Every structure is written in structure tokens, then in C-alpha cells.
mmCIF file with all atom_site columns, C-alpha atoms in Angstrom:
data_model
loop_
_atom_site.group_PDB
_atom_site.id
_atom_site.type_symbol
_atom_site.label_atom_id
_atom_site.label_alt_id
_atom_site.label_comp_id
_atom_site.label_asym_id
_atom_site.label_entity_id
_atom_site.label_seq_id
_atom_site.pdbx_PDB_ins_code
_atom_site.Cartn_x
_atom_site.Cartn_y
_atom_site.Cartn_z
_atom_site.occupancy
_atom_site.B_iso_or_equiv
_atom_site.pdbx_formal_charge
_atom_site.auth_seq_id
_atom_site.auth_comp_id
_atom_site.auth_asym_id
_atom_site.auth_atom_id
_atom_site.pdbx_PDB_model_num
ATOM 1   C CA . MET A 1 1   ? 108.910 139.654 70.597 1.00 79.00 ? 1   MET A CA 1
ATOM 2   C CA . SER A 1 2   ? 109.890 140.476 66.946 1.00 85.00 ? 2   SER A CA 1
ATOM 3   C CA . VAL A 1 3   ? 111.165 143.988 67.870 1.00 92.00 ? 3   VAL A CA 1
ATOM 4   C CA . VAL A 1 4   ? 113.169 142.606 70.718 1.00 94.00 ? 4   VAL A CA 1
ATOM 5   C CA . PHE A 1 5   ? 115.045 140.006 68.423 1.00 95.00 ? 5   PHE A CA 1
ATOM 6   C CA . ARG A 1 6   ? 115.458 142.531 65.619 1.00 96.00 ? 6   ARG A CA 1
ATOM 7   C CA . VAL A 1 7   ? 117.100 144.894 68.155 1.00 96.00 ? 7   VAL A CA 1
ATOM 8   C CA . LEU A 1 8   ? 119.224 142.139 69.663 1.00 97.00 ? 8   LEU A CA 1
ATOM 9   C CA . THR A 1 9   ? 120.458 141.146 66.134 1.00 97.00 ? 9   THR A CA 1
ATOM 10  C CA . ALA A 1 10  ? 121.301 144.740 65.279 1.00 98.00 ? 10  ALA A CA 1
ATOM 11  C CA . VAL A 1 11  ? 123.128 145.455 68.546 1.00 98.00 ? 11  VAL A CA 1
ATOM 12  C CA . SER A 1 12  ? 125.080 142.071 68.282 1.00 98.00 ? 12  SER A CA 1
ATOM 13  C CA . ALA A 1 13  ? 126.307 142.978 64.775 1.00 98.00 ? 13  ALA A CA 1
ATOM 14  C CA . LEU A 1 14  ? 127.089 146.596 65.488 1.00 98.00 ? 14  LEU A CA 1
ATOM 15  C CA . THR A 1 15  ? 128.827 145.657 68.856 1.00 98.00 ? 15  THR A CA 1
ATOM 16  C CA . GLY A 1 16  ? 130.936 143.127 66.978 1.00 98.00 ? 16  GLY A CA 1
ATOM 17  C CA . ILE A 1 17  ? 132.059 145.542 64.401 1.00 98.00 ? 17  ILE A CA 1
ATOM 18  C CA . VAL A 1 18  ? 133.016 148.111 66.997 1.00 98.00 ? 18  VAL A CA 1
ATOM 19  C CA . LEU A 1 19  ? 134.964 145.625 68.955 1.00 97.00 ? 19  LEU A CA 1
ATOM 20  C CA . LEU A 1 20  ? 136.703 144.333 65.786 1.00 97.00 ? 20  LEU A CA 1
ATOM 21  C CA . LEU A 1 21  ? 137.737 147.991 65.035 1.00 97.00 ? 21  LEU A CA 1
ATOM 22  C CA . ASP A 1 22  ? 138.989 148.446 68.518 1.00 96.00 ? 22  ASP A CA 1
ATOM 23  C CA . TYR A 1 23  ? 140.828 145.132 68.203 1.00 95.00 ? 23  TYR A CA 1
ATOM 24  C CA . THR A 1 24  ? 142.486 146.254 65.018 1.00 95.00 ? 24  THR A CA 1
ATOM 25  C CA . ASN A 1 25  ? 143.156 149.802 66.213 1.00 95.00 ? 25  ASN A CA 1
ATOM 26  C CA . GLY A 1 26  ? 140.698 151.364 63.955 1.00 94.00 ? 26  GLY A CA 1
ATOM 27  C CA . ASP A 1 27  ? 141.791 149.636 60.728 1.00 95.00 ? 27  ASP A CA 1
ATOM 28  C CA . GLY A 1 28  ? 139.118 150.399 58.160 1.00 94.00 ? 28  GLY A CA 1
ATOM 29  C CA . GLY A 1 29  ? 140.524 147.606 55.998 1.00 94.00 ? 29  GLY A CA 1
ATOM 30  C CA . VAL A 1 30  ? 138.283 145.213 57.933 1.00 96.00 ? 30  VAL A CA 1
ATOM 31  C CA . PHE A 1 31  ? 135.336 146.396 55.734 1.00 97.00 ? 31  PHE A CA 1
ATOM 32  C CA . VAL A 1 32  ? 136.746 144.474 52.825 1.00 97.00 ? 32  VAL A CA 1
ATOM 33  C CA . TYR A 1 33  ? 135.634 141.232 54.601 1.00 98.00 ? 33  TYR A CA 1
ATOM 34  C CA . PHE A 1 34  ? 132.263 139.629 53.751 1.00 98.00 ? 34  PHE A CA 1
ATOM 35  C CA . THR A 1 35  ? 131.938 139.069 57.451 1.00 98.00 ? 35  THR A CA 1
ATOM 36  C CA . VAL A 1 36  ? 131.911 142.722 58.203 1.00 98.00 ? 36  VAL A CA 1
ATOM 37  C CA . GLN A 1 37  ? 129.834 143.695 55.230 1.00 98.00 ? 37  GLN A CA 1
ATOM 38  C CA . SER A 1 38  ? 127.179 141.138 55.898 1.00 98.00 ? 38  SER A CA 1
ATOM 39  C CA . SER A 1 39  ? 127.135 142.346 59.639 1.00 98.00 ? 39  SER A CA 1
ATOM 40  C CA . VAL A 1 40  ? 126.491 145.884 58.449 1.00 98.00 ? 40  VAL A CA 1
ATOM 41  C CA . ILE A 1 41  ? 123.738 144.766 56.300 1.00 98.00 ? 41  ILE A CA 1
ATOM 42  C CA . ILE A 1 42  ? 121.955 142.581 58.935 1.00 98.00 ? 42  ILE A CA 1
ATOM 43  C CA . ALA A 1 43  ? 122.366 145.330 61.384 1.00 98.00 ? 43  ALA A CA 1
ATOM 44  C CA . VAL A 1 44  ? 120.829 147.995 59.203 1.00 98.00 ? 44  VAL A CA 1
ATOM 45  C CA . VAL A 1 45  ? 118.055 145.790 58.020 1.00 97.00 ? 45  VAL A CA 1
ATOM 46  C CA . SER A 1 46  ? 117.294 144.566 61.527 1.00 97.00 ? 46  SER A CA 1
ATOM 47  C CA . ALA A 1 47  ? 117.310 148.089 62.945 1.00 97.00 ? 47  ALA A CA 1
ATOM 48  C CA . LEU A 1 48  ? 114.978 149.378 60.165 1.00 96.00 ? 48  LEU A CA 1
ATOM 49  C CA . ALA A 1 49  ? 112.627 146.331 60.683 1.00 95.00 ? 49  ALA A CA 1
ATOM 50  C CA . ALA A 1 50  ? 112.344 147.205 64.450 1.00 93.00 ? 50  ALA A CA 1
ATOM 51  C CA . LEU A 1 51  ? 111.082 150.674 63.394 1.00 93.00 ? 51  LEU A CA 1
ATOM 52  C CA . ARG A 1 52  ? 109.058 150.010 60.234 1.00 92.00 ? 52  ARG A CA 1
ATOM 53  C CA . PRO A 1 53  ? 107.934 147.100 58.021 1.00 91.00 ? 53  PRO A CA 1
ATOM 54  C CA . VAL A 1 54  ? 110.621 145.685 55.835 1.00 94.00 ? 54  VAL A CA 1
ATOM 55  C CA . PRO A 1 55  ? 109.940 143.394 52.921 1.00 94.00 ? 55  PRO A CA 1
ATOM 56  C CA . GLY A 1 56  ? 110.353 139.703 53.759 1.00 94.00 ? 56  GLY A CA 1
ATOM 57  C CA . TRP A 1 57  ? 112.669 139.092 50.750 1.00 95.00 ? 57  TRP A CA 1
ATOM 58  C CA . VAL A 1 58  ? 114.960 141.926 52.064 1.00 96.00 ? 58  VAL A CA 1
ATOM 59  C CA . ARG A 1 59  ? 115.099 140.434 55.578 1.00 96.00 ? 59  ARG A CA 1
ATOM 60  C CA . GLY A 1 60  ? 115.597 137.043 54.048 1.00 96.00 ? 60  GLY A CA 1
ATOM 61  C CA . ALA A 1 61  ? 118.588 138.223 52.018 1.00 98.00 ? 61  ALA A CA 1
ATOM 62  C CA . ALA A 1 62  ? 120.165 139.857 55.018 1.00 98.00 ? 62  ALA A CA 1
ATOM 63  C CA . THR A 1 63  ? 119.547 136.624 57.049 1.00 97.00 ? 63  THR A CA 1
ATOM 64  C CA . LEU A 1 64  ? 121.191 134.469 54.389 1.00 98.00 ? 64  LEU A CA 1
ATOM 65  C CA . TYR A 1 65  ? 124.255 136.640 54.256 1.00 98.00 ? 65  TYR A CA 1
ATOM 66  C CA . SER A 1 66  ? 124.611 136.480 58.011 1.00 98.00 ? 66  SER A CA 1
ATOM 67  C CA . CYS A 1 67  ? 124.175 132.688 58.004 1.00 98.00 ? 67  CYS A CA 1
ATOM 68  C CA . ILE A 1 68  ? 126.735 132.383 55.174 1.00 98.00 ? 68  ILE A CA 1
ATOM 69  C CA . THR A 1 69  ? 129.137 134.298 57.414 1.00 98.00 ? 69  THR A CA 1
ATOM 70  C CA . GLY A 1 70  ? 128.643 131.910 60.316 1.00 98.00 ? 70  GLY A CA 1
ATOM 71  C CA . THR A 1 71  ? 128.502 128.753 58.186 1.00 98.00 ? 71  THR A CA 1
ATOM 72  C CA . VAL A 1 72  ? 131.666 129.482 56.167 1.00 98.00 ? 72  VAL A CA 1
ATOM 73  C CA . TYR A 1 73  ? 133.613 130.544 59.214 1.00 97.00 ? 73  TYR A CA 1
ATOM 74  C CA . HIS A 1 74  ? 132.852 127.481 61.324 1.00 96.00 ? 74  HIS A CA 1
ATOM 75  C CA . SER A 1 75  ? 132.849 124.865 58.602 1.00 97.00 ? 75  SER A CA 1
ATOM 76  C CA . LEU A 1 76  ? 135.908 126.140 56.639 1.00 96.00 ? 76  LEU A CA 1
ATOM 77  C CA . LEU A 1 77  ? 137.909 128.999 58.151 1.00 97.00 ? 77  LEU A CA 1
ATOM 78  C CA . ALA A 1 78  ? 137.970 127.911 61.730 1.00 96.00 ? 78  ALA A CA 1
ATOM 79  C CA . ASN A 1 79  ? 137.980 124.116 61.040 1.00 95.00 ? 79  ASN A CA 1
ATOM 80  C CA . PRO A 1 80  ? 141.474 122.756 61.333 1.00 94.00 ? 80  PRO A CA 1
ATOM 81  C CA . SER A 1 81  ? 140.637 119.867 58.925 1.00 96.00 ? 81  SER A CA 1
ATOM 82  C CA . SER A 1 82  ? 139.465 122.260 56.170 1.00 95.00 ? 82  SER A CA 1
ATOM 83  C CA . PRO A 1 83  ? 141.846 123.101 53.347 1.00 94.00 ? 83  PRO A CA 1
ATOM 84  C CA . PHE A 1 84  ? 140.924 126.754 53.850 1.00 96.00 ? 84  PHE A CA 1
ATOM 85  C CA . HIS A 1 85  ? 141.656 126.833 57.564 1.00 95.00 ? 85  HIS A CA 1
ATOM 86  C CA . VAL A 1 86  ? 143.025 130.117 58.698 1.00 93.00 ? 86  VAL A CA 1
ATOM 87  C CA . VAL A 1 87  ? 144.923 130.571 61.994 1.00 90.00 ? 87  VAL A CA 1
ATOM 88  C CA . ASP A 1 88  ? 143.318 133.512 63.799 1.00 87.00 ? 88  ASP A CA 1
ATOM 89  C CA . SER A 1 89  ? 144.861 135.013 66.893 1.00 84.00 ? 89  SER A CA 1
ATOM 90  C CA . GLY A 1 90  ? 141.505 136.603 67.717 1.00 84.00 ? 90  GLY A CA 1
ATOM 91  C CA . ALA A 1 91  ? 139.499 133.437 67.250 1.00 85.00 ? 91  ALA A CA 1
ATOM 92  C CA . HIS A 1 92  ? 138.215 133.662 70.915 1.00 90.00 ? 92  HIS A CA 1
ATOM 93  C CA . ALA A 1 93  ? 137.824 137.344 71.147 1.00 95.00 ? 93  ALA A CA 1
ATOM 94  C CA . PRO A 1 94  ? 134.457 138.813 71.744 1.00 97.00 ? 94  PRO A CA 1
ATOM 95  C CA . HIS A 1 95  ? 134.104 140.333 68.382 1.00 97.00 ? 95  HIS A CA 1
ATOM 96  C CA . ASN A 1 96  ? 134.658 137.062 66.745 1.00 97.00 ? 96  ASN A CA 1
ATOM 97  C CA . LEU A 1 97  ? 131.972 135.378 68.854 1.00 97.00 ? 97  LEU A CA 1
ATOM 98  C CA . LEU A 1 98  ? 129.505 138.113 68.053 1.00 98.00 ? 98  LEU A CA 1
ATOM 99  C CA . LEU A 1 99  ? 130.144 138.402 64.364 1.00 98.00 ? 99  LEU A CA 1
ATOM 100 C CA . HIS A 1 100 ? 130.549 134.673 63.465 1.00 97.00 ? 100 HIS A CA 1
ATOM 101 C CA . THR A 1 101 ? 128.304 132.994 65.990 1.00 97.00 ? 101 THR A CA 1
ATOM 102 C CA . VAL A 1 102 ? 125.842 135.104 67.927 1.00 98.00 ? 102 VAL A CA 1
ATOM 103 C CA . THR A 1 103 ? 124.617 137.386 65.106 1.00 98.00 ? 103 THR A CA 1
ATOM 104 C CA . PRO A 1 104 ? 124.103 134.614 62.656 1.00 98.00 ? 104 PRO A CA 1
ATOM 105 C CA . ILE A 1 105 ? 122.196 132.665 65.236 1.00 98.00 ? 105 ILE A CA 1
ATOM 106 C CA . LEU A 1 106 ? 119.911 135.493 66.213 1.00 97.00 ? 106 LEU A CA 1
ATOM 107 C CA . ALA A 1 107 ? 119.310 136.305 62.551 1.00 97.00 ? 107 ALA A CA 1
ATOM 108 C CA . ALA A 1 108 ? 118.297 132.724 61.807 1.00 96.00 ? 108 ALA A CA 1
ATOM 109 C CA . VAL A 1 109 ? 116.090 132.432 64.842 1.00 95.00 ? 109 VAL A CA 1
ATOM 110 C CA . THR A 1 110 ? 114.386 135.745 64.089 1.00 95.00 ? 110 THR A CA 1
ATOM 111 C CA . TRP A 1 111 ? 113.720 134.619 60.463 1.00 94.00 ? 111 TRP A CA 1
ATOM 112 C CA . LEU A 1 112 ? 112.556 131.053 61.446 1.00 92.00 ? 112 LEU A CA 1
ATOM 113 C CA . PHE A 1 113 ? 110.595 131.434 64.693 1.00 89.00 ? 113 PHE A CA 1
ATOM 114 C CA . VAL A 1 114 ? 109.860 134.991 65.434 1.00 87.00 ? 114 VAL A CA 1
ATOM 115 C CA . ASP A 1 115 ? 109.278 137.012 62.207 1.00 79.00 ? 115 ASP A CA 1
ATOM 116 C CA . ARG A 1 116 ? 108.085 134.417 59.736 1.00 77.00 ? 116 ARG A CA 1
ATOM 117 C CA . GLU A 1 117 ? 106.954 135.536 56.267 1.00 81.00 ? 117 GLU A CA 1
ATOM 118 C CA . PRO A 1 118 ? 106.413 133.623 53.065 1.00 86.00 ? 118 PRO A CA 1
ATOM 119 C CA . VAL A 1 119 ? 108.935 134.155 50.293 1.00 91.00 ? 119 VAL A CA 1
ATOM 120 C CA . ARG A 1 120 ? 109.096 132.757 46.857 1.00 93.00 ? 120 ARG A CA 1
ATOM 121 C CA . TRP A 1 121 ? 111.635 130.028 46.348 1.00 95.00 ? 121 TRP A CA 1
ATOM 122 C CA . TRP A 1 122 ? 113.318 131.785 43.438 1.00 96.00 ? 122 TRP A CA 1
ATOM 123 C CA . TYR A 1 123 ? 114.543 134.585 45.706 1.00 97.00 ? 123 TYR A CA 1
ATOM 124 C CA . ALA A 1 124 ? 117.169 132.134 46.828 1.00 97.00 ? 124 ALA A CA 1
ATOM 125 C CA . ALA A 1 125 ? 118.694 132.743 43.420 1.00 98.00 ? 125 ALA A CA 1
ATOM 126 C CA . VAL A 1 126 ? 118.130 136.519 43.538 1.00 97.00 ? 126 VAL A CA 1
ATOM 127 C CA . TRP A 1 127 ? 120.006 136.661 46.872 1.00 98.00 ? 127 TRP A CA 1
ATOM 128 C CA . LEU A 1 128 ? 123.058 135.312 45.294 1.00 98.00 ? 128 LEU A CA 1
ATOM 129 C CA . GLY A 1 129 ? 123.629 138.637 43.579 1.00 98.00 ? 129 GLY A CA 1
ATOM 130 C CA . TYR A 1 130 ? 125.496 140.180 46.478 1.00 98.00 ? 130 TYR A CA 1
ATOM 131 C CA . PRO A 1 131 ? 127.878 137.137 47.111 1.00 98.00 ? 131 PRO A CA 1
ATOM 132 C CA . LEU A 1 132 ? 128.765 137.102 43.396 1.00 98.00 ? 132 LEU A CA 1
ATOM 133 C CA . ALA A 1 133 ? 129.241 140.911 43.460 1.00 98.00 ? 133 ALA A CA 1
ATOM 134 C CA . TYR A 1 134 ? 131.526 140.333 46.429 1.00 98.00 ? 134 TYR A CA 1
ATOM 135 C CA . LEU A 1 135 ? 133.568 137.783 44.528 1.00 98.00 ? 135 LEU A CA 1
ATOM 136 C CA . GLY A 1 136 ? 134.069 140.219 41.687 1.00 97.00 ? 136 GLY A CA 1
ATOM 137 C CA . PHE A 1 137 ? 135.135 142.864 44.176 1.00 98.00 ? 137 PHE A CA 1
ATOM 138 C CA . ALA A 1 138 ? 137.558 140.552 45.974 1.00 98.00 ? 138 ALA A CA 1
ATOM 139 C CA . LEU A 1 139 ? 139.196 139.448 42.711 1.00 97.00 ? 139 LEU A CA 1
ATOM 140 C CA . VAL A 1 140 ? 139.550 142.923 41.246 1.00 97.00 ? 140 VAL A CA 1
ATOM 141 C CA . ARG A 1 141 ? 140.886 144.298 44.519 1.00 97.00 ? 141 ARG A CA 1
ATOM 142 C CA . GLY A 1 142 ? 143.121 141.354 44.909 1.00 97.00 ? 142 GLY A CA 1
ATOM 143 C CA . ALA A 1 143 ? 144.566 141.882 41.570 1.00 96.00 ? 143 ALA A CA 1
ATOM 144 C CA . ILE A 1 144 ? 145.289 145.391 42.263 1.00 97.00 ? 144 ILE A CA 1
ATOM 145 C CA . VAL A 1 145 ? 146.761 145.144 45.848 1.00 97.00 ? 145 VAL A CA 1
ATOM 146 C CA . ASP A 1 146 ? 147.993 141.518 45.506 1.00 96.00 ? 146 ASP A CA 1
ATOM 147 C CA . LYS A 1 147 ? 146.044 140.485 48.677 1.00 95.00 ? 147 LYS A CA 1
ATOM 148 C CA . TYR A 1 148 ? 142.860 138.566 49.024 1.00 97.00 ? 148 TYR A CA 1
ATOM 149 C CA . PRO A 1 149 ? 140.520 138.524 51.941 1.00 97.00 ? 149 PRO A CA 1
ATOM 150 C CA . TYR A 1 150 ? 139.805 134.803 51.910 1.00 97.00 ? 150 TYR A CA 1
ATOM 151 C CA . PRO A 1 151 ? 141.901 131.717 50.869 1.00 97.00 ? 151 PRO A CA 1
ATOM 152 C CA . PHE A 1 152 ? 139.113 130.413 48.642 1.00 97.00 ? 152 PHE A CA 1
ATOM 153 C CA . VAL A 1 153 ? 139.328 133.516 46.429 1.00 97.00 ? 153 VAL A CA 1
ATOM 154 C CA . ASP A 1 154 ? 143.084 133.774 46.522 1.00 97.00 ? 154 ASP A CA 1
ATOM 155 C CA . ALA A 1 155 ? 144.008 133.658 42.797 1.00 97.00 ? 155 ALA A CA 1
ATOM 156 C CA . ASN A 1 156 ? 147.730 133.650 43.636 1.00 96.00 ? 156 ASN A CA 1
ATOM 157 C CA . GLU A 1 157 ? 147.348 130.364 45.457 1.00 96.00 ? 157 GLU A CA 1
ATOM 158 C CA . LEU A 1 158 ? 144.511 128.670 43.585 1.00 97.00 ? 158 LEU A CA 1
ATOM 159 C CA . GLY A 1 159 ? 144.793 130.341 40.150 1.00 97.00 ? 159 GLY A CA 1
ATOM 160 C CA . TYR A 1 160 ? 141.737 131.660 38.489 1.00 96.00 ? 160 TYR A CA 1
ATOM 161 C CA . GLY A 1 161 ? 140.706 128.150 37.538 1.00 97.00 ? 161 GLY A CA 1
ATOM 162 C CA . GLY A 1 162 ? 140.810 127.069 41.123 1.00 97.00 ? 162 GLY A CA 1
ATOM 163 C CA . VAL A 1 163 ? 138.932 130.128 42.236 1.00 97.00 ? 163 VAL A CA 1
ATOM 164 C CA . THR A 1 164 ? 136.221 129.447 39.568 1.00 97.00 ? 164 THR A CA 1
ATOM 165 C CA . ILE A 1 165 ? 135.752 125.901 40.881 1.00 97.00 ? 165 ILE A CA 1
ATOM 166 C CA . SER A 1 166 ? 135.618 127.219 44.417 1.00 96.00 ? 166 SER A CA 1
ATOM 167 C CA . ALA A 1 167 ? 133.144 129.882 43.467 1.00 97.00 ? 167 ALA A CA 1
ATOM 168 C CA . LEU A 1 168 ? 130.961 127.359 41.660 1.00 98.00 ? 168 LEU A CA 1
ATOM 169 C CA . GLY A 1 169 ? 130.750 125.204 44.783 1.00 97.00 ? 169 GLY A CA 1
ATOM 170 C CA . PHE A 1 170 ? 129.974 128.113 47.017 1.00 97.00 ? 170 PHE A CA 1
ATOM 171 C CA . THR A 1 171 ? 127.277 129.320 44.672 1.00 98.00 ? 171 THR A CA 1
ATOM 172 C CA . VAL A 1 172 ? 125.469 126.036 44.811 1.00 98.00 ? 172 VAL A CA 1
ATOM 173 C CA . ALA A 1 173 ? 125.895 125.797 48.578 1.00 98.00 ? 173 ALA A CA 1
ATOM 174 C CA . PHE A 1 174 ? 124.634 129.353 49.178 1.00 98.00 ? 174 PHE A CA 1
ATOM 175 C CA . PHE A 1 175 ? 121.638 128.697 46.843 1.00 98.00 ? 175 PHE A CA 1
ATOM 176 C CA . LEU A 1 176 ? 120.821 125.622 48.771 1.00 98.00 ? 176 LEU A CA 1
ATOM 177 C CA . LEU A 1 177 ? 121.204 127.477 52.088 1.00 98.00 ? 177 LEU A CA 1
ATOM 178 C CA . GLY A 1 178 ? 118.779 130.151 50.866 1.00 97.00 ? 178 GLY A CA 1
ATOM 179 C CA . LEU A 1 179 ? 116.276 127.408 49.831 1.00 97.00 ? 179 LEU A CA 1
ATOM 180 C CA . LEU A 1 180 ? 116.762 125.846 53.286 1.00 96.00 ? 180 LEU A CA 1
ATOM 181 C CA . LEU A 1 181 ? 115.873 129.135 54.947 1.00 96.00 ? 181 LEU A CA 1
ATOM 182 C CA . ILE A 1 182 ? 112.826 129.677 52.767 1.00 95.00 ? 182 ILE A CA 1
ATOM 183 C CA . GLY A 1 183 ? 111.649 126.111 53.161 1.00 94.00 ? 183 GLY A CA 1
ATOM 184 C CA . LEU A 1 184 ? 112.179 125.922 56.901 1.00 94.00 ? 184 LEU A CA 1
ATOM 185 C CA . GLY A 1 185 ? 110.522 129.373 57.336 1.00 91.00 ? 185 GLY A CA 1
ATOM 186 C CA . GLU A 1 186 ? 107.525 128.261 55.372 1.00 90.00 ? 186 GLU A CA 1
ATOM 187 C CA . GLY A 1 187 ? 107.346 124.962 57.114 1.00 90.00 ? 187 GLY A CA 1
ATOM 188 C CA . VAL A 1 188 ? 107.419 126.595 60.569 1.00 89.00 ? 188 VAL A CA 1
ATOM 189 C CA . ARG A 1 189 ? 104.944 129.229 59.494 1.00 83.00 ? 189 ARG A CA 1
ATOM 190 C CA . ARG A 1 190 ? 102.420 126.624 58.309 1.00 84.00 ? 190 ARG A CA 1
ATOM 191 C CA . LEU A 1 191 ? 102.957 124.321 61.307 1.00 85.00 ? 191 LEU A CA 1
ATOM 192 C CA . THR A 1 192 ? 102.336 127.311 63.594 1.00 78.00 ? 192 THR A CA 1
ATOM 193 C CA . GLY A 1 193 ? 99.171  128.260 61.735 1.00 72.00 ? 193 GLY A CA 1
ATOM 194 C CA . GLN A 1 194 ? 97.889  124.740 62.057 1.00 46.00 ? 194 GLN A CA 1
ATOM 195 C CA . GLN A 1 195 ? 98.638  124.589 65.734 1.00 47.00 ? 195 GLN A CA 1
ATOM 196 C CA . ARG A 1 196 ? 96.941  128.006 66.165 1.00 42.00 ? 196 ARG A CA 1
ATOM 197 C CA . ALA A 1 197 ? 93.950  126.778 64.260 1.00 37.00 ? 197 ALA A CA 1
ATOM 198 C CA . ARG A 1 198 ? 93.668  123.698 66.533 1.00 39.00 ? 198 ARG A CA 1
ATOM 199 C CA . VAL A 1 199 ? 93.789  125.777 69.705 1.00 37.00 ? 199 VAL A CA 1
ATOM 200 C CA . GLU A 1 200 ? 91.246  128.289 68.453 1.00 37.00 ? 200 GLU A CA 1
ATOM 201 C CA . ASP A 1 201 ? 88.859  125.503 67.206 1.00 37.00 ? 201 ASP A CA 1
ATOM 202 C CA . PRO A 1 202 ? 89.454  122.280 69.242 1.00 40.00 ? 202 PRO A CA 1
ATOM 203 C CA . ALA A 1 203 ? 86.472  120.634 67.557 1.00 41.00 ? 203 ALA A CA 1
ATOM 204 C CA . GLY A 1 204 ? 87.992  121.190 64.118 1.00 39.00 ? 204 GLY A CA 1
ATOM 205 C CA . VAL A 1 205 ? 84.806  122.812 62.745 1.00 35.00 ? 205 VAL A CA 1
#
């Protein structure tokens, strides 16, 4: 079962990237987006995990990044009431569905219900390394080419002060999301273990 979900997650992410490249006529510029980068990460980690053991903290990191992609897209970028709403002509295209919805759901389901493994809570802080590095990349690149991949890191519109406030909010939110993944995963793991114990030993002795 775990191998099946890992493969499905990898295929979903890779298919979404291929369809996106086809949609944009092979524009390699799509790889500047966190969505695509996180999809590459979850695809690689899931594919490797289908072939050989991968440490839980690595799989957890990849899962968090994929969940960040889905959460930010649906709550902010695709939400008309959000101040960061972006009109996307390809919002209903297959690549969008795969990258922003299907892959994050598969990643979360695999982590929580299929491939559970205990992870220390402080890894939620360690996992922030990549999002913070991406922020630095987006700002430096934006200053050079005068174009930013997302409205919440657009220094031209928000100013660096506004970007800093935005980044602090996202950092806290991503940390809490990481803690949620770790906590829920541990809760499901323990619950499943308790249920298994009751089944194997109905008398409780």
C-alpha cells in the first residue's frame, strides 16, 4: 500500500510538471515557482521511498512543502477574497489540479495514514530552511530581473518592510503546519497501534 501511494504521489507531481511545461510551451521559467520546486522535491522523495527506505524527517519535509503549495494556493492565490489573489487563466487546467490539489492531498494522506513514522517536533523548525532559502532566492532574483514569482514577496508592491511582515506571518504558519503534520501523524500512529493491540489481544492481557 505504501509503495502504491508513493508512486501515485510521484506520478501526480511529475505529470503536473510535464503538463505545465506543455501549457507554457516549454518555458523553463516555471521552475522559479515554489509550486514547481516543491513538486520536484515530493516527486523525487516519493520515487526514492518507493524503491528504498528514506528517513522520516526527509519525507516529512517533502510532505510539508507540498502541503504548503496546496494551502497557500487555495487559501490565498486562488481565493478572490484574499489580498494576494491572482487571476490565473489556467486555474482549471489539469496541471493546476495535479500540482495544487491532487499531489498535496496524496502527500498528506501518505504521511498521515499510509507511511507513518515518528518525527521529533523540532524538525518543524528545521523544515523551514527551504522556504526561507526560497524567500531569499525570490527577493534576490526579483531585484535583478524586476519580477517576483508571488505577490506576497513582491518588494515593488509591498516594499521590503511589507515583505518582511508577510514573511514572518508565513514562517509562523508554516511552522505550525509542520507541527500539525508531525502531531497528527504521531496521533494516528499511536491510535493505530492501540487498535492493533486490542485486536491481537482482545482480553487486554
